[in-house]
C-alpha atoms as an extended CHARMM CRD file, in Angstrom:
* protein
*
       169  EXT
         1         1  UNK       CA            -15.7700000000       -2.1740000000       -8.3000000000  PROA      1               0.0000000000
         2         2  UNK       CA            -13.0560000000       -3.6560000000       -5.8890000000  PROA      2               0.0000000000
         3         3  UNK       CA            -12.2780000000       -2.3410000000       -2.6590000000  PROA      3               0.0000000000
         4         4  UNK       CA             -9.0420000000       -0.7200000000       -3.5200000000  PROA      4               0.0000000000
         5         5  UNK       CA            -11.2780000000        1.2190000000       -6.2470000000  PROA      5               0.0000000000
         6         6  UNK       CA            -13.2430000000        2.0730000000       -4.3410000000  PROA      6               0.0000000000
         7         7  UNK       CA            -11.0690000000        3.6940000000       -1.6320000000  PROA      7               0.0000000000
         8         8  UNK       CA             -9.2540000000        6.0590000000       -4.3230000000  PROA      8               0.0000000000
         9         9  UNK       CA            -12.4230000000        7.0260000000       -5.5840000000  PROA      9               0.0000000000
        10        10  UNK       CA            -13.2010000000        8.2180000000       -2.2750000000  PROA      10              0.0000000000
        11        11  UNK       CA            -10.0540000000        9.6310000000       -1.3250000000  PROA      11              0.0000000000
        12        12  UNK       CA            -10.1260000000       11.4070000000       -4.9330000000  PROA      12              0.0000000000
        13        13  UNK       CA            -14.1030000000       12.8720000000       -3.7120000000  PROA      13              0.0000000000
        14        14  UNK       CA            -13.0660000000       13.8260000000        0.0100000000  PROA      14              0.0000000000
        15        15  UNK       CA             -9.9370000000       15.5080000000       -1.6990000000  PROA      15              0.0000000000
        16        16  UNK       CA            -11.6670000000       17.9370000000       -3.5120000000  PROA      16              0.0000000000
        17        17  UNK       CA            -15.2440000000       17.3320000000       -2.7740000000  PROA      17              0.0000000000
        18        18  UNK       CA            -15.5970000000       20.8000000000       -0.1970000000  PROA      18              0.0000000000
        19        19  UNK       CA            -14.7140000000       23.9600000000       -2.9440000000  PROA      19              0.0000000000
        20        20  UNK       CA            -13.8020000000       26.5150000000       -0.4690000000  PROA      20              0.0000000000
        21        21  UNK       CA            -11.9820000000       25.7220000000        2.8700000000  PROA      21              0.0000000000
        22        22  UNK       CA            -11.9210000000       22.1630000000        3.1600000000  PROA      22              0.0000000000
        23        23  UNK       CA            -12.8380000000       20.8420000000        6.9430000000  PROA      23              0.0000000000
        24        24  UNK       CA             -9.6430000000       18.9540000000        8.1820000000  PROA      24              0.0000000000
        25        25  UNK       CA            -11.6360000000       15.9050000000        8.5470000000  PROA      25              0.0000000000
        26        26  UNK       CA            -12.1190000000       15.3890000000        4.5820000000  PROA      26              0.0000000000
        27        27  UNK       CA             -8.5620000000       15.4740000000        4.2300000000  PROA      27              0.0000000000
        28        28  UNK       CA             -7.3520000000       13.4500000000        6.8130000000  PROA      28              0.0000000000
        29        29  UNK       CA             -9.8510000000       11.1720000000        5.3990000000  PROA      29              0.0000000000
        30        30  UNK       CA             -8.6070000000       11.2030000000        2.0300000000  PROA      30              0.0000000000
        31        31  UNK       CA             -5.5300000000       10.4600000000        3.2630000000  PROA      31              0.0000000000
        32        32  UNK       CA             -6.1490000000        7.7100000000        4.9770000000  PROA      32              0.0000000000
        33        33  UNK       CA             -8.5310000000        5.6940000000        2.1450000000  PROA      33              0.0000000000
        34        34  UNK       CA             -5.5890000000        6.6130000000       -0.3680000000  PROA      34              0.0000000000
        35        35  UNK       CA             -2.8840000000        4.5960000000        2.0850000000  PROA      35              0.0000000000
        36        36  UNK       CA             -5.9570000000        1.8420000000        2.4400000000  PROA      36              0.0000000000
        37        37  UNK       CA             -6.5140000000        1.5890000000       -1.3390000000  PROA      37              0.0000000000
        38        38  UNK       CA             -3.0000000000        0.8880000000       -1.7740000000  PROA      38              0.0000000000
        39        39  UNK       CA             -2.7380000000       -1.5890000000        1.4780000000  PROA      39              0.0000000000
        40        40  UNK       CA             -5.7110000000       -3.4300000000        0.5680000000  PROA      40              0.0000000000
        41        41  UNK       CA             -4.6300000000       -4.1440000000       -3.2580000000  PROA      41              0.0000000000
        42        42  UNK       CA             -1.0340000000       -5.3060000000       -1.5510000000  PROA      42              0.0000000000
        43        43  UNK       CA             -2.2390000000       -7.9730000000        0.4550000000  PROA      43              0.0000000000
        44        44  UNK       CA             -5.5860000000       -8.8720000000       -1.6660000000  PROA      44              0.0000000000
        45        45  UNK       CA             -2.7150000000       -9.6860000000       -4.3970000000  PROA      45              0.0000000000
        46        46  UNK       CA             -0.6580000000      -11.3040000000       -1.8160000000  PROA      46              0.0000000000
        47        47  UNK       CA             -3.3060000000      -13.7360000000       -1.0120000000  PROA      47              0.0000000000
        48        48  UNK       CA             -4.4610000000      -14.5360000000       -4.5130000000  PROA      48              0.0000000000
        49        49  UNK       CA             -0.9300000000      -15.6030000000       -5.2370000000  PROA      49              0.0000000000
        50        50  UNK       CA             -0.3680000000      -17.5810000000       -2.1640000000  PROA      50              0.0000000000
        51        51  UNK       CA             -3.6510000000      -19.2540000000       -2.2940000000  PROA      51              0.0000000000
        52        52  UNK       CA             -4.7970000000      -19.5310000000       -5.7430000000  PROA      52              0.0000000000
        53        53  UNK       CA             -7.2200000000      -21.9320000000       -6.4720000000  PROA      53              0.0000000000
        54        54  UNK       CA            -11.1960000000      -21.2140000000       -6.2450000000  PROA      54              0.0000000000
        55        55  UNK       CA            -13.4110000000      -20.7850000000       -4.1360000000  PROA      55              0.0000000000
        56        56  UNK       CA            -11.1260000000      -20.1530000000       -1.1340000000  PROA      56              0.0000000000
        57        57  UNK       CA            -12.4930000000      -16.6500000000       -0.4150000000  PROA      57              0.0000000000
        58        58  UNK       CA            -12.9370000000      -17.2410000000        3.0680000000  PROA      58              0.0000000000
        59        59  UNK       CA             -9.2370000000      -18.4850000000        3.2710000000  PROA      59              0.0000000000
        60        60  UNK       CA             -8.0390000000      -15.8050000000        1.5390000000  PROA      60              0.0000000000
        61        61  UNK       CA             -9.8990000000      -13.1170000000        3.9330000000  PROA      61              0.0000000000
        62        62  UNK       CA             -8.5010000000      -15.0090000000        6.9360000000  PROA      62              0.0000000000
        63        63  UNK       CA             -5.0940000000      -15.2280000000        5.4770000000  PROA      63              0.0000000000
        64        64  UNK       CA             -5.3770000000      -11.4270000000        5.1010000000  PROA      64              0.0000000000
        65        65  UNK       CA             -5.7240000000      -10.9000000000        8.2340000000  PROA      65              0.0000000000
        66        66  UNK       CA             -2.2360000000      -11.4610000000        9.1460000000  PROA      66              0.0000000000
        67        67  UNK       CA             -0.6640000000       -9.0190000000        7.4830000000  PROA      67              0.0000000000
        68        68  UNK       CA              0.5440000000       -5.9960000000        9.6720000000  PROA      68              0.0000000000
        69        69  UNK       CA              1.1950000000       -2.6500000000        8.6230000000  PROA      69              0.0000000000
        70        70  UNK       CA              4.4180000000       -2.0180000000       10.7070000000  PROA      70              0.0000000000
        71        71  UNK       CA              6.3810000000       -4.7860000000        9.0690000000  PROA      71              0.0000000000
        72        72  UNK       CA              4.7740000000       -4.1920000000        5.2050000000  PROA      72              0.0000000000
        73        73  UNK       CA              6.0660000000       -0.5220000000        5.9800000000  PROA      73              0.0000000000
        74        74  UNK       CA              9.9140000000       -2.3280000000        7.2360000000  PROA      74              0.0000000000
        75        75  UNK       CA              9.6710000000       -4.3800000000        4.1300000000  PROA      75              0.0000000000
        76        76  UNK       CA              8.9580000000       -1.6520000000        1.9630000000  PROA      76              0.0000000000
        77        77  UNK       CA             11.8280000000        1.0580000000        3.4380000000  PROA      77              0.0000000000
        78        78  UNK       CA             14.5500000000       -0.6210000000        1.7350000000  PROA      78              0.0000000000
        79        79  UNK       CA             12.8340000000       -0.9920000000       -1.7060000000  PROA      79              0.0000000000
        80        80  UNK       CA             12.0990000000        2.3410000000       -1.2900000000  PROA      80              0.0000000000
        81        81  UNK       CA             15.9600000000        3.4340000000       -1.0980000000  PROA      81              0.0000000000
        82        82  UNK       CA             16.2300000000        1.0210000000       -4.3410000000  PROA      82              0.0000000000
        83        83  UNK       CA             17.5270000000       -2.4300000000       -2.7700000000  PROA      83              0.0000000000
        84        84  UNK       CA             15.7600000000       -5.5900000000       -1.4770000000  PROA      84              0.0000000000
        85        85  UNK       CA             15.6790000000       -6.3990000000        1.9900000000  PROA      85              0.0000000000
        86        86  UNK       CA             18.8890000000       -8.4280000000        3.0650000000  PROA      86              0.0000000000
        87        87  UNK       CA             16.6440000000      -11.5670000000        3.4950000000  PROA      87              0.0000000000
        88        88  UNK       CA             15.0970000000      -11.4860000000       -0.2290000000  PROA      88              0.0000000000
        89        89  UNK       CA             17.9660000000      -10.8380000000       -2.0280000000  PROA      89              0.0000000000
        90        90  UNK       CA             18.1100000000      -14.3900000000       -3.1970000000  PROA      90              0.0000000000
        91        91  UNK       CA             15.0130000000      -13.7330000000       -4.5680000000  PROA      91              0.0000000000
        92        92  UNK       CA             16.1450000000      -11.0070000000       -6.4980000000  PROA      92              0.0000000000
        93        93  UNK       CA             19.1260000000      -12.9590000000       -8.4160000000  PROA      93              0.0000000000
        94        94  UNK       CA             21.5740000000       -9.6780000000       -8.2350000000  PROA      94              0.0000000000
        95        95  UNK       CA             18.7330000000       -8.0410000000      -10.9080000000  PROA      95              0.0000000000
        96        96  UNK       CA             18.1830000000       -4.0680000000      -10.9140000000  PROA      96              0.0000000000
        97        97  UNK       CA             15.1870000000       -3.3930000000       -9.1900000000  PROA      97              0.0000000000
        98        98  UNK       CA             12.0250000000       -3.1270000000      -11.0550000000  PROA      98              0.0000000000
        99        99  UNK       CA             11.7980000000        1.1030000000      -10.7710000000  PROA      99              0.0000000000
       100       100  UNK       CA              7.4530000000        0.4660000000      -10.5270000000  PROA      100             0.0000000000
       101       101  UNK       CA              8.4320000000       -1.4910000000       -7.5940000000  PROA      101             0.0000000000
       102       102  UNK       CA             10.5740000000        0.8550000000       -5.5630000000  PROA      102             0.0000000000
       103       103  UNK       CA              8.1080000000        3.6830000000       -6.5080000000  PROA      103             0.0000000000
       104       104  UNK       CA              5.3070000000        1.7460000000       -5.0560000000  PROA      104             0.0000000000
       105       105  UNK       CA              7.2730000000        0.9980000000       -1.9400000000  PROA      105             0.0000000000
       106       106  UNK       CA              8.3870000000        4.5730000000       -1.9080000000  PROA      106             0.0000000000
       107       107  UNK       CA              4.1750000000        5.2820000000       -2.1290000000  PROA      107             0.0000000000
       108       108  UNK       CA              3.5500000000        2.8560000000        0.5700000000  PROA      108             0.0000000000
       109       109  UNK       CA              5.7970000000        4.6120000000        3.2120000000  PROA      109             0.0000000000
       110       110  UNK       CA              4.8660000000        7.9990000000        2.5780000000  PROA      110             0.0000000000
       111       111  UNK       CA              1.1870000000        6.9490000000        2.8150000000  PROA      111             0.0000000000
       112       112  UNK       CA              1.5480000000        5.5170000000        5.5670000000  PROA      112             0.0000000000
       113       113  UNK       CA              3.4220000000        8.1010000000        7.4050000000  PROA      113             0.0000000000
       114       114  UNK       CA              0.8900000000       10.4150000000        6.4260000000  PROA      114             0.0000000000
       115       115  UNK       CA             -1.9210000000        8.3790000000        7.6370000000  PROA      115             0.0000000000
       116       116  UNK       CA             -0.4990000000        8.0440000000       10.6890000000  PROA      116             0.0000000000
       117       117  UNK       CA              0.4270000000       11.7450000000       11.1430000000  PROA      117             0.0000000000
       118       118  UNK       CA             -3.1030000000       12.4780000000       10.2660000000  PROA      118             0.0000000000
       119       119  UNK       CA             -4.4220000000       10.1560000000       12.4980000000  PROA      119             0.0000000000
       120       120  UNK       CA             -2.7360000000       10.5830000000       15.4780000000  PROA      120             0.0000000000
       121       121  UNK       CA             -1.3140000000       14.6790000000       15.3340000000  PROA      121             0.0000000000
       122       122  UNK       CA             -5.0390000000       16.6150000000       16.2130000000  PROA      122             0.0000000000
       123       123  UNK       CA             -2.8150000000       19.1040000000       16.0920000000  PROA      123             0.0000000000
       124       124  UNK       CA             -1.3070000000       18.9100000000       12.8430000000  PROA      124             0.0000000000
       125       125  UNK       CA             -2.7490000000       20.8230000000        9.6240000000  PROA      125             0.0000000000
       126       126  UNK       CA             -3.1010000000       19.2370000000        6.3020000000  PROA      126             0.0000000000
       127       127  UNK       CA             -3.8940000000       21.1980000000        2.8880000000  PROA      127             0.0000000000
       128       128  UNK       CA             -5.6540000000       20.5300000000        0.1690000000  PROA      128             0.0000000000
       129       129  UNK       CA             -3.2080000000       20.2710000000       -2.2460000000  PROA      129             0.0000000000
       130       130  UNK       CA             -1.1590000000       18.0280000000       -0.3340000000  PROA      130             0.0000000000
       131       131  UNK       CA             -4.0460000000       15.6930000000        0.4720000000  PROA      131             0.0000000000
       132       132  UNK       CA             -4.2730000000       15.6610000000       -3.6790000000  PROA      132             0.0000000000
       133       133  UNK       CA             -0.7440000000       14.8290000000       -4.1430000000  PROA      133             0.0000000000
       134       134  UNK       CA             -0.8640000000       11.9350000000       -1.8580000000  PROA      134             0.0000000000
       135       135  UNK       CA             -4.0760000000       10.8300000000       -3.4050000000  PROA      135             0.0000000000
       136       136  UNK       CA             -1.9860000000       10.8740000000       -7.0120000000  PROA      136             0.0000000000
       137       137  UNK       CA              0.5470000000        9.3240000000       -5.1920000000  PROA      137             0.0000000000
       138       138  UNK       CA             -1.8630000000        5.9460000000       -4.0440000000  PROA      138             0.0000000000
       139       139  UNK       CA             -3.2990000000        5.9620000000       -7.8260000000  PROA      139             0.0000000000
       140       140  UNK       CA              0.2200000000        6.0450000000       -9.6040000000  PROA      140             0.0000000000
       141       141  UNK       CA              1.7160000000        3.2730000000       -7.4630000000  PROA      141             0.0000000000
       142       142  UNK       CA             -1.8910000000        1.6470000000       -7.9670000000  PROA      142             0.0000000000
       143       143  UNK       CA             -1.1250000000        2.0590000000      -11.8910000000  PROA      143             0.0000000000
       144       144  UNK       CA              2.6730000000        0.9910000000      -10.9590000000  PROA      144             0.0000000000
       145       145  UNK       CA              1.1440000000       -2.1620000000       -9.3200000000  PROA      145             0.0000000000
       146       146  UNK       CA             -0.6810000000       -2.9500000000      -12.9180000000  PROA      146             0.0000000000
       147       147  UNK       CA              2.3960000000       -2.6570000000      -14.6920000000  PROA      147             0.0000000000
       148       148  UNK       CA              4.6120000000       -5.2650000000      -12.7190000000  PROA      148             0.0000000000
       149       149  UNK       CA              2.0710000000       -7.8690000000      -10.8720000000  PROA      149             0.0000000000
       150       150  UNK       CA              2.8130000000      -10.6960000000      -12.8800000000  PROA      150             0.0000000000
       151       151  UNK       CA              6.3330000000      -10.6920000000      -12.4830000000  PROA      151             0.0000000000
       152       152  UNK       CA              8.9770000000      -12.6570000000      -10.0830000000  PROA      152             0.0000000000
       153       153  UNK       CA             10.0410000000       -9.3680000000       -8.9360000000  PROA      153             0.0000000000
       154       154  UNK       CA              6.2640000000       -8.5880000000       -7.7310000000  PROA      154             0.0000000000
       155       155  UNK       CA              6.0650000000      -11.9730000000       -6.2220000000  PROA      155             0.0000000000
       156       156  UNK       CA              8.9260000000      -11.7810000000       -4.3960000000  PROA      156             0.0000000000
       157       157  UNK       CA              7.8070000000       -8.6160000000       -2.7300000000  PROA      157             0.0000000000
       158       158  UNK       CA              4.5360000000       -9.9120000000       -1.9730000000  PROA      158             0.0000000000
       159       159  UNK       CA              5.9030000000      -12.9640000000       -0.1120000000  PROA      159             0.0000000000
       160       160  UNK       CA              8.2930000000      -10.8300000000        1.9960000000  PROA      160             0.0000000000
       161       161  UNK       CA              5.6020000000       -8.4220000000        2.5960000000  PROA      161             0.0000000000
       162       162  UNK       CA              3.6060000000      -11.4300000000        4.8180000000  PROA      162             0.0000000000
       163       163  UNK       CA              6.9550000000      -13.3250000000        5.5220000000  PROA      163             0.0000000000
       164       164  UNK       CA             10.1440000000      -11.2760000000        6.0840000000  PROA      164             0.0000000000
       165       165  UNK       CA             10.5510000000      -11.9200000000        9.5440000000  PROA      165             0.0000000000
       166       166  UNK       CA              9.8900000000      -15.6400000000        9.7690000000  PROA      166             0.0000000000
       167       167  UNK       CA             12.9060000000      -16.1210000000        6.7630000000  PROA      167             0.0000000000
       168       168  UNK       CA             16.1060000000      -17.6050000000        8.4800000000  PROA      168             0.0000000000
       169       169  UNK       CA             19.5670000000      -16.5600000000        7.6440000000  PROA      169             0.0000000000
């Protein structure tokens, strides 16, 4: 199973895994491997388009590491309100957006806000059922991501999720 599998699956089990009062911990937890199943799919497709021969794993898992989660997230925000970042919208030749693709940018934010809330706010309280939605959340876009990855649109977002902020103009 892949890694970004792997993570939902997880997320899915912390979710729900604790019948009566879930502890706080299993659904922050949840929370956070949902918004890493969906990160780690992202960028492991990034990499396989932008270095696609074989036998360049160890390339690949370098290359991964430069992608940061702040400026995915900026790349994402304006998909998510259904446009393409100023600098890509070459890329995009005037075409509707693909609505897979601003749902999964849509997913990305919210996950990520979420992971970060849960991460950082001791104080905050998450429930069950909202820990679930988020986890259906991660697995839609996940199935949104299926739908789309082969197509310009897809690459396009890919490459400006790595490269927005070194485009000129």
């Amino acid at each position: 199973m892949s890694l970004h599998a792997d993570l939902l699956k997880q997320a899915r089990h912390l979710a729900t895994k604790e019948p009566r009062r879930p502890s706080q911990a299993s659904l922050r937890r949840a929370v956070s491997s949902a918004y890493y199943a969906l990160f780690h799919r992202l960028v492991d497709e990034a990499t396989r388009m932008m270095i696609s021969r074989r036998n360049r794993d160890s390339l690949r898992e370098h290359f991964s590491r430069a992608f940061r989660h702040q400026d995915m997230k900026d790349v994402c925000k304006p998909f998510a309100s259904n446009r393409a970042p100023g600098k890509l919208t070459r890329a995009f030749e005037n075409l509707p957006l693909q609505p897979q693709l601003v749902d999964i940018a849509r997913a990305f934010v919210d996950l990520q806000e979420a992971r970060h809330q849960d991460d950082y706010n001791a104080y905050r309280s998450i429930k069950r059922q909202e820990a679930i939605h988020l986890v259906e959340l991660a697995g839609k876009a996940l199935d949104d991501w299926n739908a789309i990855r082969r197509t310009p649109q897809a690459d396009a977002f890919l490459a400006g999720l790595l490269v927005i902020n070194r485009i000129q103009g």
